[in-house]
Each structure stands twice: as structure tokens, then as C-alpha cells.
Coordinates of C-alpha atoms in Angstrom, one line a residue:
X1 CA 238.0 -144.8 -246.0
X2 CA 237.1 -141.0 -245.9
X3 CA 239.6 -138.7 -245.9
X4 CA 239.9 -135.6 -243.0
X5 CA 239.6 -131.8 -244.3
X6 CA 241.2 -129.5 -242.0
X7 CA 239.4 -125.9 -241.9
X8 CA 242.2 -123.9 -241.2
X9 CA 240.4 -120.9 -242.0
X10 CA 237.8 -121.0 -239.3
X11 CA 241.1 -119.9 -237.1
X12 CA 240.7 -116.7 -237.7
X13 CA 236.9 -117.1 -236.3
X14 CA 238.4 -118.0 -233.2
X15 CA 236.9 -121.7 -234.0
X16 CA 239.3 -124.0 -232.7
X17 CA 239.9 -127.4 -230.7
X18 CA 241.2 -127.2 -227.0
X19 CA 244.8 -126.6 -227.9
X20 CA 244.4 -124.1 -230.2
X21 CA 244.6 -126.3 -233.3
X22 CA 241.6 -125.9 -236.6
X23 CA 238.3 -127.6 -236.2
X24 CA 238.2 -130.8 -239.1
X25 CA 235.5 -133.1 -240.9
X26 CA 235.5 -135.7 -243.5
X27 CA 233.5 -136.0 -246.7
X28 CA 232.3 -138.4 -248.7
X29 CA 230.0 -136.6 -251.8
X30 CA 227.1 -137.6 -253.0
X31 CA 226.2 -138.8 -256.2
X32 CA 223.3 -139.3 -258.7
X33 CA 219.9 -138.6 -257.0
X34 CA 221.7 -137.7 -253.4
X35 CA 223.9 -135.3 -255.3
X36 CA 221.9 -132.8 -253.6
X37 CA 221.0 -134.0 -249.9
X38 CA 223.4 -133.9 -246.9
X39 CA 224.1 -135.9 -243.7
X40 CA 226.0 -134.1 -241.3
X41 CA 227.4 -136.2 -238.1
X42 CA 228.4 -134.6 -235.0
X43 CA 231.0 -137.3 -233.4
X44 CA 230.2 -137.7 -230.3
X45 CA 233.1 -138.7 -227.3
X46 CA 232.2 -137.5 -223.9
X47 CA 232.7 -134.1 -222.1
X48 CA 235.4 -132.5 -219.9
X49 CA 233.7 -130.6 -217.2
X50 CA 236.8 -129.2 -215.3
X51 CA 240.4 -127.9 -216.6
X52 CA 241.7 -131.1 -215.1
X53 CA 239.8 -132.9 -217.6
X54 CA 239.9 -131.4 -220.5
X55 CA 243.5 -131.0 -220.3
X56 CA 243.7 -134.7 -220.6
X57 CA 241.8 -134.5 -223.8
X58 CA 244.0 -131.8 -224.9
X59 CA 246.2 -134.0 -226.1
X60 CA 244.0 -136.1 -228.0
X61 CA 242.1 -136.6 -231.1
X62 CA 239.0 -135.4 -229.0
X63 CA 240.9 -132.1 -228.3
X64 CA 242.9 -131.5 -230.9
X65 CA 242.9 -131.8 -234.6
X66 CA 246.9 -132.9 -234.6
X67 CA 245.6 -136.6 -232.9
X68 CA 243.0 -136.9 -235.2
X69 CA 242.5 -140.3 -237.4
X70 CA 243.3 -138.7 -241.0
X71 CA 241.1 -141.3 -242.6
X72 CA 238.2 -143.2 -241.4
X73 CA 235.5 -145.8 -242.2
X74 CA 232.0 -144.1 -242.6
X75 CA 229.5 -147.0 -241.8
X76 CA 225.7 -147.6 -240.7
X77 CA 223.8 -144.4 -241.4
X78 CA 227.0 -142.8 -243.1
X79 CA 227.4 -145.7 -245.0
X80 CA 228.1 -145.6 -248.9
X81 CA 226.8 -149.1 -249.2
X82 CA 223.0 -149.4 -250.6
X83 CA 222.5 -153.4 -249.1
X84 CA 223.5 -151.4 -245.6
X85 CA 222.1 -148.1 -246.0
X86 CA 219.5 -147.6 -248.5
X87 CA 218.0 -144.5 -248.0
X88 CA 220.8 -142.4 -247.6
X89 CA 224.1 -144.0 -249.3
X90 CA 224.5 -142.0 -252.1
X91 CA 223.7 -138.4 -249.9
X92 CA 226.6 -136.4 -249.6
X93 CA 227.8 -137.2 -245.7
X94 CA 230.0 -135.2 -243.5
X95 CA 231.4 -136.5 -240.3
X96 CA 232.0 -133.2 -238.1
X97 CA 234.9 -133.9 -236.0
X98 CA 234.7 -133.9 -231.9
X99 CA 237.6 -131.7 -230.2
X100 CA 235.6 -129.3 -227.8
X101 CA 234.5 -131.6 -225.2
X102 CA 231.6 -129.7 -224.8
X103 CA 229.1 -130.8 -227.3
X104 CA 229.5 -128.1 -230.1
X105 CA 228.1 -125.8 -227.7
X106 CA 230.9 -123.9 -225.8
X107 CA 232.4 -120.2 -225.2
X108 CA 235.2 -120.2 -223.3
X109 CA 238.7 -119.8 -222.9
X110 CA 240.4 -120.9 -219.4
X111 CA 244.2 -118.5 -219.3
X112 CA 245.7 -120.4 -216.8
X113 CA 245.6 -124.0 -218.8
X114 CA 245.6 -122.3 -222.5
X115 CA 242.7 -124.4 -223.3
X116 CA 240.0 -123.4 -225.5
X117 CA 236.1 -124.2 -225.3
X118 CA 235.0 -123.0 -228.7
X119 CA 231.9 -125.7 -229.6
X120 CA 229.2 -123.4 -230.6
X121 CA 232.1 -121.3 -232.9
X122 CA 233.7 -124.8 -234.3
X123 CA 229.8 -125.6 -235.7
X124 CA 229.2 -122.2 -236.9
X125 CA 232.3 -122.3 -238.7
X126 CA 232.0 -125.9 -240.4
X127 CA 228.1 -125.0 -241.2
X128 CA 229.2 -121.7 -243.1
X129 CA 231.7 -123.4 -244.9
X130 CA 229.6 -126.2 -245.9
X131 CA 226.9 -124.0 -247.4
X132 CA 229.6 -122.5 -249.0
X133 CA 230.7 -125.5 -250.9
X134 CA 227.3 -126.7 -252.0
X135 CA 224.9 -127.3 -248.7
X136 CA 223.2 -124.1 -249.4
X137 CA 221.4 -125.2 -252.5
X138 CA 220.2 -128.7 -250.8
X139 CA 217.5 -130.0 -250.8
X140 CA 217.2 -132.5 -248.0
X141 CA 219.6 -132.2 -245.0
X142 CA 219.8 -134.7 -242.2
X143 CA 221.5 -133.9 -238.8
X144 CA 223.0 -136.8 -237.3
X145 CA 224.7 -137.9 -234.6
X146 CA 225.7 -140.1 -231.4
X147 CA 226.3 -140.0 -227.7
X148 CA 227.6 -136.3 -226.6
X149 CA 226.9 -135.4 -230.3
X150 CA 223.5 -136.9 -229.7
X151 CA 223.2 -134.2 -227.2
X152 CA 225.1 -131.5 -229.6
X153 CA 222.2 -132.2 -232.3
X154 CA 219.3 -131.8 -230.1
X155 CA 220.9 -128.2 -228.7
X156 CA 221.7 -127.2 -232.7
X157 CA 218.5 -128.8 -234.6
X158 CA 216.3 -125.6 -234.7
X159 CA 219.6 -123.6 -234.9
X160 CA 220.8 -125.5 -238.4
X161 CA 216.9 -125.0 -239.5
X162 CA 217.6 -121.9 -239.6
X163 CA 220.3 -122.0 -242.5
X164 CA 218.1 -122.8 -244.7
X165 CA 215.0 -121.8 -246.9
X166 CA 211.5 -122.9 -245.7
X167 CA 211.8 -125.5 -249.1
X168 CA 214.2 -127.4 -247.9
X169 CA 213.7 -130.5 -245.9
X170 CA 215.8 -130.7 -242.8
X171 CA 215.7 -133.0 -239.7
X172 CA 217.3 -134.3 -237.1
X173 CA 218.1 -137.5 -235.4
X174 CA 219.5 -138.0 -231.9
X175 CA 221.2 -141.2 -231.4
X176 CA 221.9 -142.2 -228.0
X177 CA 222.0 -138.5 -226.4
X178 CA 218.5 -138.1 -224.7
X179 CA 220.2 -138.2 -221.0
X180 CA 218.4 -138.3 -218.4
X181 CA 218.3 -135.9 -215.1
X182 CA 217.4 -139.0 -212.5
X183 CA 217.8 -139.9 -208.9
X184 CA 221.0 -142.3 -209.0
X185 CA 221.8 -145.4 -206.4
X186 CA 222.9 -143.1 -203.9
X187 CA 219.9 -140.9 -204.0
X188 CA 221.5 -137.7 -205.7
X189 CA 221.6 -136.6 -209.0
X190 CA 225.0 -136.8 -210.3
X191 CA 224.3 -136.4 -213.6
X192 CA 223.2 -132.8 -212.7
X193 CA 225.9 -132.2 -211.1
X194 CA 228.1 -133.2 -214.4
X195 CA 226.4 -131.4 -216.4
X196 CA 226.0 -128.5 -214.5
X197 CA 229.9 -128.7 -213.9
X198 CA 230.2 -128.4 -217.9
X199 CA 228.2 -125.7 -218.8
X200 CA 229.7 -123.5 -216.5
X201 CA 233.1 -124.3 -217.3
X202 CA 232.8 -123.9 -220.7
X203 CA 230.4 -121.1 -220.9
X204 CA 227.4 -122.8 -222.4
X205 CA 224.8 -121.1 -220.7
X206 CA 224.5 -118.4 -223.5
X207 CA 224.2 -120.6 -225.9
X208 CA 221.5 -122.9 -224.8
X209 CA 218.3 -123.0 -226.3
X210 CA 216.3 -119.8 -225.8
X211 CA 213.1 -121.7 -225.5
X212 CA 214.6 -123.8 -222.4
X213 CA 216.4 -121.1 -221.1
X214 CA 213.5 -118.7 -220.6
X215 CA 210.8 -120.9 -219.0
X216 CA 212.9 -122.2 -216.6
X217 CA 214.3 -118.9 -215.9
X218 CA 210.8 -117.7 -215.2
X219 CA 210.9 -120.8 -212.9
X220 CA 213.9 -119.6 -211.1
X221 CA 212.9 -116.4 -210.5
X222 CA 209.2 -117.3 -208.8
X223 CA 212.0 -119.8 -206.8
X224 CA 214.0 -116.8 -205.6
X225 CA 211.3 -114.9 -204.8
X226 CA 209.4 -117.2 -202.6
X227 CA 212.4 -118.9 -200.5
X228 CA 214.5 -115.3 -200.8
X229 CA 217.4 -116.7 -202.3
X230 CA 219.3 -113.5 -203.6
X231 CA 220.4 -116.4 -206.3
X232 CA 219.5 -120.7 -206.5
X233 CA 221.6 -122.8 -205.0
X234 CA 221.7 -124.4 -208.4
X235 CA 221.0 -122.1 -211.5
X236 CA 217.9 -124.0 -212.9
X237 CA 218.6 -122.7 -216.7
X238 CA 221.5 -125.3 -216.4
X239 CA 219.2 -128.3 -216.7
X240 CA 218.8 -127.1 -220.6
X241 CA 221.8 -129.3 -220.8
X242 CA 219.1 -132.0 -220.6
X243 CA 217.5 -133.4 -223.5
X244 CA 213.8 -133.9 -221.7
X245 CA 213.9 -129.9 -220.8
X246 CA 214.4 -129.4 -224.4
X247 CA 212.7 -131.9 -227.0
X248 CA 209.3 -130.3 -226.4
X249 CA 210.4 -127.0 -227.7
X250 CA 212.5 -127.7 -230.4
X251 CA 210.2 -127.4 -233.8
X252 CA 212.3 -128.7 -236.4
X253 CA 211.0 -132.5 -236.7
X254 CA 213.7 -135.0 -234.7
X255 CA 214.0 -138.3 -234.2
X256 CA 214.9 -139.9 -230.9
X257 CA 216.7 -143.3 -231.3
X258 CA 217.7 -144.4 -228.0
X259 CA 218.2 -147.9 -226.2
X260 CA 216.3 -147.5 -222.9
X261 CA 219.2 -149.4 -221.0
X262 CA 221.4 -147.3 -222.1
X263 CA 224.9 -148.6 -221.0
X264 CA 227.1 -145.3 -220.6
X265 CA 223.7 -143.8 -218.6
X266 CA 224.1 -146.5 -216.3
X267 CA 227.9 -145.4 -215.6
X268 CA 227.1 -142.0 -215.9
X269 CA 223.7 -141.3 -214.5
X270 CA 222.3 -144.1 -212.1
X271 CA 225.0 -145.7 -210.9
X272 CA 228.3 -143.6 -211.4
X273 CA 231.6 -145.0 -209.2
X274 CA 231.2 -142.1 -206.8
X275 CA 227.6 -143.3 -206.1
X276 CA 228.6 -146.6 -205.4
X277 CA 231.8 -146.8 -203.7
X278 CA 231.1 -150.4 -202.5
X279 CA 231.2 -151.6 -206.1
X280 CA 227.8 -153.2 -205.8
X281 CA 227.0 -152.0 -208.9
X282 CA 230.3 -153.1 -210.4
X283 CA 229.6 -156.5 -212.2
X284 CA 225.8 -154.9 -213.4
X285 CA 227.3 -152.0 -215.2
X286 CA 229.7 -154.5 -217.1
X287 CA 227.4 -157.8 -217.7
X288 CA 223.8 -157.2 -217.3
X289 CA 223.1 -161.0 -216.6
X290 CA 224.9 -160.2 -213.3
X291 CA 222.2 -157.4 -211.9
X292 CA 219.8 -158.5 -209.2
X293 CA 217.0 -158.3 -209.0
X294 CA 217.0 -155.3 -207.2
X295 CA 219.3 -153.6 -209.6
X296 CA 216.7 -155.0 -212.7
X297 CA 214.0 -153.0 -210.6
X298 CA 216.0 -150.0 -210.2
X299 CA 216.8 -150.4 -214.3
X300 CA 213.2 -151.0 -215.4
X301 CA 212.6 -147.7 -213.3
X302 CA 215.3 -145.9 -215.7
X303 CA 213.4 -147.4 -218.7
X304 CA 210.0 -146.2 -217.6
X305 CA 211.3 -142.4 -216.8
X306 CA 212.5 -142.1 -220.4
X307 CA 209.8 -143.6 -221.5
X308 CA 207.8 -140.8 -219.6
X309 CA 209.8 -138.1 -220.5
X310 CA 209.3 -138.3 -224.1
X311 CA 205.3 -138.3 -223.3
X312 CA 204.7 -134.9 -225.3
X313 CA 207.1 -135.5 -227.8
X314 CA 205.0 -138.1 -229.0
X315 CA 202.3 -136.3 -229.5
X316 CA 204.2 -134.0 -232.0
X317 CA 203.0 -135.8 -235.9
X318 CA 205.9 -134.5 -237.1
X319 CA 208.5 -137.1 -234.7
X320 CA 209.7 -140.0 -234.8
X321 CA 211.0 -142.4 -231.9
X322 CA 212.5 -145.7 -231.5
X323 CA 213.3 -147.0 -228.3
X324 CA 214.9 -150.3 -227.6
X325 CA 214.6 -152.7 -224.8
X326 CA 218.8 -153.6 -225.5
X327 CA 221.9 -152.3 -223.5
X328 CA 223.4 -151.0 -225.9
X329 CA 224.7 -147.1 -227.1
X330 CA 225.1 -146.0 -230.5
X331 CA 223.3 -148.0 -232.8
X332 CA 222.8 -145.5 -236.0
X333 CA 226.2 -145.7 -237.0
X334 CA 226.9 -149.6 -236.5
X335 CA 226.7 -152.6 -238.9
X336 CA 225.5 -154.6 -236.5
X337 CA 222.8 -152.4 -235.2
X338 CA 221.6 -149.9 -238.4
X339 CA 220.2 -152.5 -240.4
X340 CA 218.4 -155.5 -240.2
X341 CA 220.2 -157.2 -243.7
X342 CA 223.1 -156.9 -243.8
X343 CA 224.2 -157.4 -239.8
X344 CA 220.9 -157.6 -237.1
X345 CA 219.4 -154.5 -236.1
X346 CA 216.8 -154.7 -233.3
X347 CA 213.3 -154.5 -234.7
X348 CA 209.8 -153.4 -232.4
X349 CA 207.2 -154.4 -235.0
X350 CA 209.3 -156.5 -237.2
X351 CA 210.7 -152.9 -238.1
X352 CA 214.6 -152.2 -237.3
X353 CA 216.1 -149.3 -237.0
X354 CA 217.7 -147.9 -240.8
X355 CA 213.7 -149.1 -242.4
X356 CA 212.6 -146.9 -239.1
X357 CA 214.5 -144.0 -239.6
X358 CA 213.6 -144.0 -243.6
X359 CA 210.0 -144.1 -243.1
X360 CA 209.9 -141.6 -240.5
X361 CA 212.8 -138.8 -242.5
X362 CA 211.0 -139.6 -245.9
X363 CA 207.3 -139.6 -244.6
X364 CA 206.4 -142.9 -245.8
X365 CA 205.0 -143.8 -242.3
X366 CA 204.4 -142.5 -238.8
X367 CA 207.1 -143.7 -236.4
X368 CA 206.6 -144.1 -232.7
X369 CA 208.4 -147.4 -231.4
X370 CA 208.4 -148.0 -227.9
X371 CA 209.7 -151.8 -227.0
X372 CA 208.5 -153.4 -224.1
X373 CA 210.2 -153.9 -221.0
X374 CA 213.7 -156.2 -221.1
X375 CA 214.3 -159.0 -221.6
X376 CA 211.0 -159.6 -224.0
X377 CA 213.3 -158.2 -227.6
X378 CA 215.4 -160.8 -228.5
X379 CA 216.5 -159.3 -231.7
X380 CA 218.7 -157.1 -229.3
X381 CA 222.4 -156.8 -229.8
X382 CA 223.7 -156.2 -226.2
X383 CA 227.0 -154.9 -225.8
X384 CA 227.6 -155.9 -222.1

């Protein structure tokens, strides 16, 4: 078990969690020839896109540092283990700690509930303090992490670059938080809508990336200017909340693990409850033996726009991608999925994902794995 640091002295940076409380991590140092290289992990757990919401996770260890687990397990890719993680067990890992709800990324404050969205100041703050402690003179750095902090390291890849001298190797990999911007069952795009929702509540527009920002700006603008809108319906700088709107700028190299039936995409993006209020999609979303074959279509659809999404980030030499044909979410930081011995990650190539992730972060070998379509990988480890 790791134990939790609380920063109490980001505070006075204004770098809290919802309620007000200090921002929190735990360490585990590295030793021998990791002594100087660093995992950092950006927990991931979901997003509050209304004061409703986030006032439930107020009260929470995703919202306040008070709830949080004091000690916890570090396993898969934070693993300490050199049978389950053997190219980066003896790194000095940090697990940054999840209480903004807006994936590391927010500047807000909402007077009326007292809750704070202070993502992008919580990462600044933990980053600064990390350097100051004996990040600065690393010299490999890994940026990790899952779901919404998936998401958090794909906004804050180029950004953490930028820490460090040219001579030190940094990179990033993005575990389950390439979401999508699709069509869902009920032909609307809901997952915009979310999204959109979150960024405006917690004032993330300022602090999404520039690259993003500015071309679809320039998109907005031509928009405005040939339908005279005197503004867009929807601000189109939003959708660099999405992953696919911002992989192809981002020039620090990043790996994309992702398992192109994602289950919490399903919930989330296709086939949300409010897109399906006759529960058709009920017993799919929970047991995938129980889709159609009408809802396999629809899924096999899903698979291919990721797939095509990530068309000119393949090109880039310098990135690596593994996606599986499972329905799964997470799989970096799991026993069961990181490695192949011990516990059974899913291999394309007779490669799974830890020997993957190795080759591609240590440039032993090009890595750009692409399963076929479901149900040909039975090496899978499907969680519904």
C-alpha cells in the first residue's frame, strides 16, 4: 500500500478540490536504475458537468481530499512488482489524486454552491512541487493515466513537456480516454452535449489546447460569417474536449491504449439512458452476449470511427497505439489486463499490452496495433 501526501501548500495557489480542501497524491520512490525516472498517474473518475452534480461529488473522495483512501494499492503499470511490470517497477510513481471533476483542466468557482473547479491549478501545483522534490533532474518521465484522466493526459501531454529540458525523455499514454464525438441511438450527439455542458461549467475553455482551439475557431468564425450567426449555436472550440480534435496536434510522442468497445462509451456516448428511454439498449450495455444483431452493427460502426479517427496519428513515427477488440475500460493499471504473465493481457500479434507499451516508451520497436473486428481476439478479458 502507498501512502497519500496531502499538499497543503498548493492552498494558497488557490489549488483545491471542490470543497475547498488541498489537492493529494501518493508516492512510491524509485530505486536503483529507476531512481531517476517518473510515472505520474492522473486518476481518472468521471466529470460533473452541472452544480447539481458536482455537488454530489463534493462530498466524496472524487471531490474532496477529506474522503480520500489514505493508502492504496499501486498495481499494473504502477506496479512495484518486476514479474508484473517490468519496465517500469522500480521508476519512482505518483498517483495524482482525482477531486476536480473536470479532468485537471478547470477554472472556476460557482458562489452560489461554494464549489470549486480548480483542475488546471491542482496539476500545476502537484507538477511544481514534484520538480521540486526531485522530478526536475529526471531523466525519463511517463504520463499516465485512465478514463477522465485518460482525457486529462491528452489535454496536459505537450503542457508537462514543457517542464522539462529538451534531454529528457517524456511521453505520454492515454488509457481508455480517447472519447469519441459520435451520432448515438437516438441520432444526436450526447456526448457533445456532456462535454460541452462541462467545459462551460467549469471554465475550461481557456485552458484547452491552443493548437485545437485556434483552428476550429478559425472554423467558427468562416461559420458565422456565412450563416450570420452573430455567435454558433454551439461554440465549436468546445469540441477540444475531444480527444480526435486534439491527438493530431499534440507533439510530445503519446500512446493511445484503448479497447474499441469501450464499455463506459457505450453508456456514455452511443447509447446513454436519455437516448434510449425504452431500455432497448438495457441488457447490451450490461452483457454484450445479449446485443443483436442490430446493436453488434451499430457497435462494429463505433469500432470503425475510432479506428478512423486515429488515421493521422498513425502516421506520426514517434506513436504508439493499441487497440483491442474487448469490452473492456482501463486496462494499464489492471493485473488482469497489463500483462500477459502474471494475469492475461489481450495480445494483437502475440504482443500484450505492458511488452507493448515497453517497446513503443523505450524505442525498442514501432507500435501500431489495431485488432480486428469482435469477436476474432479471444485473449480478451471482457468485463460485461
Amino acid at each position: 500500500m502507498v501512502p497519500i501526501t496531502i499538499l497543503k501548500s498548493a492552498v494558497s495557489e488557490g489549488a483545491v478540490c471542490m470543497d475547498g480542501t488541498p489537492p493529494a497524491y501518493n508516492f512510491d520512490p524509485g530505486s536503483g536504475t529507476g531512481s531517476s525516472s517518473w510515472i505520474l498517474n492522473l486518476e481518472g473518475g468521471a466529470w460533473c458537468n452541472s452544480a447539481q452534480a458536482c455537488r454530489l461529488s463534493k462530498g466524496s473522495a472524487r471531490g474532496s481530499s477529506d474522503h480520500m483512501e489514505k493508502d492504496i494499492p499501486f498495481t499494473g503499470i504502477m506496479s512495484s512488482s518486476r514479474a508484473v511490470n517490468p519496465d517500469f517497477y522500480n521508476w519512482n510513481r505518483v498517483k495524482i489524486r482525482y477531486c476536480d471533476g473536470g479532468s485537471f483542466a478547470g477554472e472556476a468557482f460557482d458562489k452560489a454552491t461554494g464549489i470549486y473547479c480548480r483542475g488546471q491549478r491542482i496539476w500545476k501545483a502537484v507538477i511544481r512541487h514534484l520538480l521540486s522534490i526531485g522530478m526536475a533532474s529526471a531523466h525519463q518521465v511517463l504520463l499516465t493515466g485512465c478514463s477522465s484522466g485518460g482525457l486529462a493526459v491528452i489535454l496536459h501531454c505537450d503542457d508537462l513537456r514543457a517542464f522539462f529540458p529538451t534531454g529528457t525523455t517524456v511521453k505520454c499514454l492515454s488509457d481508455s480516454g480517447f472519447y469519441l464525438d459520435v451520432v448515438d441511438v437516438s441520432g444526436r450527439r450526447s456526448m457533445r452535449s456532456y462535454f460541452g455542458d462541462i467545459v462551460a461549467m467549469q471554465g475550461i475553455a481557456q485552458n484547452l489546447p491552443p493548437a485545437c482551439t485556434a483552428r476550429l475557431d478559425a472554423t467558427s468564425n468562416t461559420f458565422k460569417l456565412l450563416n450570420g450567426f452573430s455567435e454558433p449555436p454551439n461554440p465549436m472550440w468546445m469540441q477540444c474536449f475531444f480527444p480526435q480534435n486534439i491527438i493530431d496536434g499534440i507533439k510530445t510522442p503519446m500512446f493511445l491504449l484503448n479497447a474499441a468497445y469501450d464499455v463506459i462509451q457505450m453508456a456514455l456516448s452511443l447509447a446513454p439512458d436519455r437516448a434510449d428511454p425504452s431500455g432497448a439498449w438495457r441488457a447490451c450495455k450490461s452483457n454484450r452476449t445479449a446485443c443483436n444483431a442490430s446493436q453488434m452493427s451499430i457497435l462494429q460502426g463505433f469500432r470503425d470511427q475510432m479506428v478512423a479517427s486515429v488515421k493521422g496519428f498513425y502516421g506520426s513515427r514517434s506513436n504508439g497505439l493499441f487497440i483491442s477488440s474487448c469490452f473492456a475500460h482501463c486496462q494499464s493499471e489492471q493485473l488482469g489486463t497489463w500483462n500477459t504473465i502474471p494475469g492475461g493481457s489481450p495480445t494483437i500479434q502475440n504482443k500484450g499490452i505492458a511488452k507493448s507499451v515497453g517497446d513503443w516508451y523505450f524505442d525498442r520497436a514501432e507500435v501500431k496495433a489495431i485488432d480486428c473486428r469482435y469477436p476474432c481476439d479471444k485473449t480478451c478479458h471482457h468485463i460485461i
